[in-house]
Coordinates of N, CA and C in Angstrom, one line a residue:
M1 N -28.6 11.6 8.7 CA -28.0 10.5 7.6 C -27.6 9.7 7.0
S2 N -28.0 8.2 7.0 CA -27.2 7.3 7.1 C -25.9 7.4 6.1
D3 N -24.9 5.8 5.9 CA -24.4 6.0 5.1 C -24.7 5.7 3.2
F4 N -26.1 4.8 3.7 CA -26.7 4.3 2.7 C -27.5 5.7 1.6
E5 N -27.3 6.8 1.8 CA -28.7 7.9 1.6 C -27.5 9.0 2.0
Q6 N -26.1 8.6 1.8 CA -25.7 9.8 0.7 C -25.2 9.4 0.1
E7 N -24.9 10.7 -0.8 CA -24.2 11.2 -2.3 C -23.6 9.8 -2.4
P8 N -23.2 9.2 -3.3 CA -21.3 8.8 -4.1 C -21.0 9.9 -3.7
E9 N -21.4 10.5 -4.1 CA -19.7 11.4 -4.6 C -19.4 12.2 -3.5
E10 N -20.2 11.7 -1.5 CA -19.1 12.3 -0.7 C -18.7 10.1 -0.1
Y11 N -19.5 10.1 -0.9 CA -18.5 8.0 -1.0 C -17.3 8.5 -0.9
D12 N -16.8 8.8 -2.2 CA -15.7 9.2 -2.2 C -14.6 10.0 -1.1
V13 N -15.0 11.5 -0.6 CA -14.9 11.9 -0.1 C -14.3 10.9 1.3
Q14 N -15.4 10.5 1.7 CA -15.0 9.1 2.4 C -13.7 8.5 2.8
D15 N -13.3 7.7 1.6 CA -12.6 7.4 0.6 C -11.8 7.7 1.8
E16 N -11.8 9.4 0.0 CA -10.4 9.8 -0.4 C -9.2 10.6 1.6
V17 N -10.7 10.3 2.5 CA -9.9 10.9 3.6 C -9.7 9.6 4.4
K18 N -10.1 8.8 3.7 CA -9.5 7.6 5.1 C -8.1 7.2 4.8
E19 N -8.3 7.4 3.4 CA -6.7 6.7 2.8 C -5.5 7.7 2.6
L20 N -6.1 8.9 3.4 CA -6.1 10.7 3.3 C -4.4 10.3 4.7
L21 N -5.4 10.1 5.7 CA -5.6 10.0 7.4 C -4.6 8.6 7.9
A22 N -5.0 7.7 6.9 CA -3.9 5.6 6.7 C -2.6 6.7 6.6
R23 N -2.0 7.5 5.2 CA -1.5 7.6 4.6 C 0.2 7.7 5.8
G24 N -1.1 9.2 6.3 CA -0.2 10.3 7.2 C 0.0 9.1 8.6
R25 N -0.6 8.1 9.5 CA -0.4 7.8 10.1 C 0.7 6.8 10.1
E26 N 0.7 6.2 8.4 CA 2.1 5.8 8.8 C 3.6 6.9 8.1
Q27 N 3.0 7.7 7.6 CA 4.4 8.6 7.2 C 4.6 9.1 8.8
G28 N 3.6 9.4 9.3 CA 4.1 10.1 10.8 C 3.4 12.0 10.1
F29 N 3.2 12.4 8.9 CA 3.2 12.9 8.7 C 2.1 13.5 7.5
L30 N 1.7 14.4 7.5 CA 1.4 14.9 5.7 C 1.7 16.5 4.9
T31 N 1.9 16.2 3.9 CA 2.1 17.3 3.2 C 0.9 17.9 2.7
Y32 N 1.1 19.4 2.5 CA -0.1 20.1 2.2 C -0.4 20.1 0.5
E33 N 0.6 19.8 -0.4 CA 0.8 19.4 -1.2 C 0.3 17.4 -1.1
E34 N -0.3 16.2 -0.6 CA -1.0 15.5 0.0 C -2.7 15.8 -0.4
I35 N -2.1 16.4 0.2 CA -4.2 16.9 1.2 C -3.8 17.1 -0.3
H36 N -4.2 17.9 -1.2 CA -4.8 18.9 -1.9 C -4.4 17.8 -2.6
E37 N -3.7 17.0 -3.1 CA -4.1 16.0 -4.0 C -4.9 15.1 -4.1
A38 N -5.3 14.6 -2.5 CA -6.1 13.3 -2.6 C -7.8 14.5 -2.7
L39 N -8.0 15.5 -1.7 CA -8.5 15.6 -2.0 C -9.3 16.7 -2.9
P40 N -10.8 16.2 -3.1 CA -11.0 17.6 -4.1 C -11.2 18.8 -4.0
E41 N -11.7 19.6 -4.8 CA -11.2 21.0 -4.1 C -12.2 22.0 -2.8
H42 N -14.0 21.0 -3.5 CA -15.4 20.9 -3.0 C -14.6 20.4 -1.4
A43 N -13.4 19.9 -1.3 CA -13.4 19.1 0.7 C -12.8 20.4 1.1
L44 N -11.8 21.2 0.4 CA -11.1 22.0 1.3 C -11.7 23.0 1.1
E45 N -12.4 23.6 1.0 CA -13.8 25.2 1.1 C -13.5 25.7 2.1
G46 N -13.0 27.0 2.5 CA -13.3 27.4 3.8 C -13.4 26.8 4.9
D47 N -14.7 26.2 5.7 CA -13.8 26.3 7.4 C -13.6 24.2 7.7
K48 N -14.1 24.0 6.2 CA -13.8 22.1 5.7 C -12.6 22.1 6.2
Y49 N -11.3 22.8 5.6 CA -10.1 22.4 5.2 C -8.9 22.9 6.6
D50 N -9.9 24.5 7.6 CA -9.5 23.7 8.4 C -9.6 22.8 10.1
E51 N -10.8 22.3 9.4 CA -11.4 20.9 10.4 C -10.5 20.3 9.5
M52 N -10.5 20.0 8.5 CA -9.9 19.1 8.1 C -8.3 18.8 9.0
I53 N -7.1 20.4 8.8 CA -6.4 20.3 9.5 C -6.7 19.6 10.7
A54 N -7.3 20.2 11.9 CA -7.1 19.4 12.8 C -7.7 18.3 13.3
L55 N -8.8 18.1 12.9 CA -8.0 16.7 12.5 C -7.0 15.7 12.6
I56 N -6.3 16.8 11.8 CA -4.7 15.6 11.2 C -4.0 15.8 12.6
V57 N -4.1 16.9 13.2 CA -2.8 17.4 13.4 C -4.1 16.6 15.3
E58 N -5.2 16.7 15.7 CA -5.8 16.1 16.6 C -5.6 14.1 17.3
M59 N -4.9 13.4 15.5 CA -4.6 12.2 15.7 C -2.7 11.9 15.5
G60 N -2.3 13.2 15.9 CA -1.2 13.1 15.7 C -0.1 13.6 15.0
I61 N -0.1 13.3 13.0 CA 0.0 13.8 13.1 C 0.0 14.9 12.2
D62 N 1.5 15.5 12.1 CA 2.4 15.9 12.1 C 2.3 17.1 10.4

């Protein structure tokens, strides 16, 4: 699915993830509170949360 075919809600989540990761790179870390505040609840359900944490760790963000 191209970016133009995505639902508007998906754009919001992608933008939030990008901002969150940028903040993490700048600070060198992210708190669980920052993650939960930045992302909508449905973006943190089940495996999505684990994948987000794995991505953060993979990027060298503590």
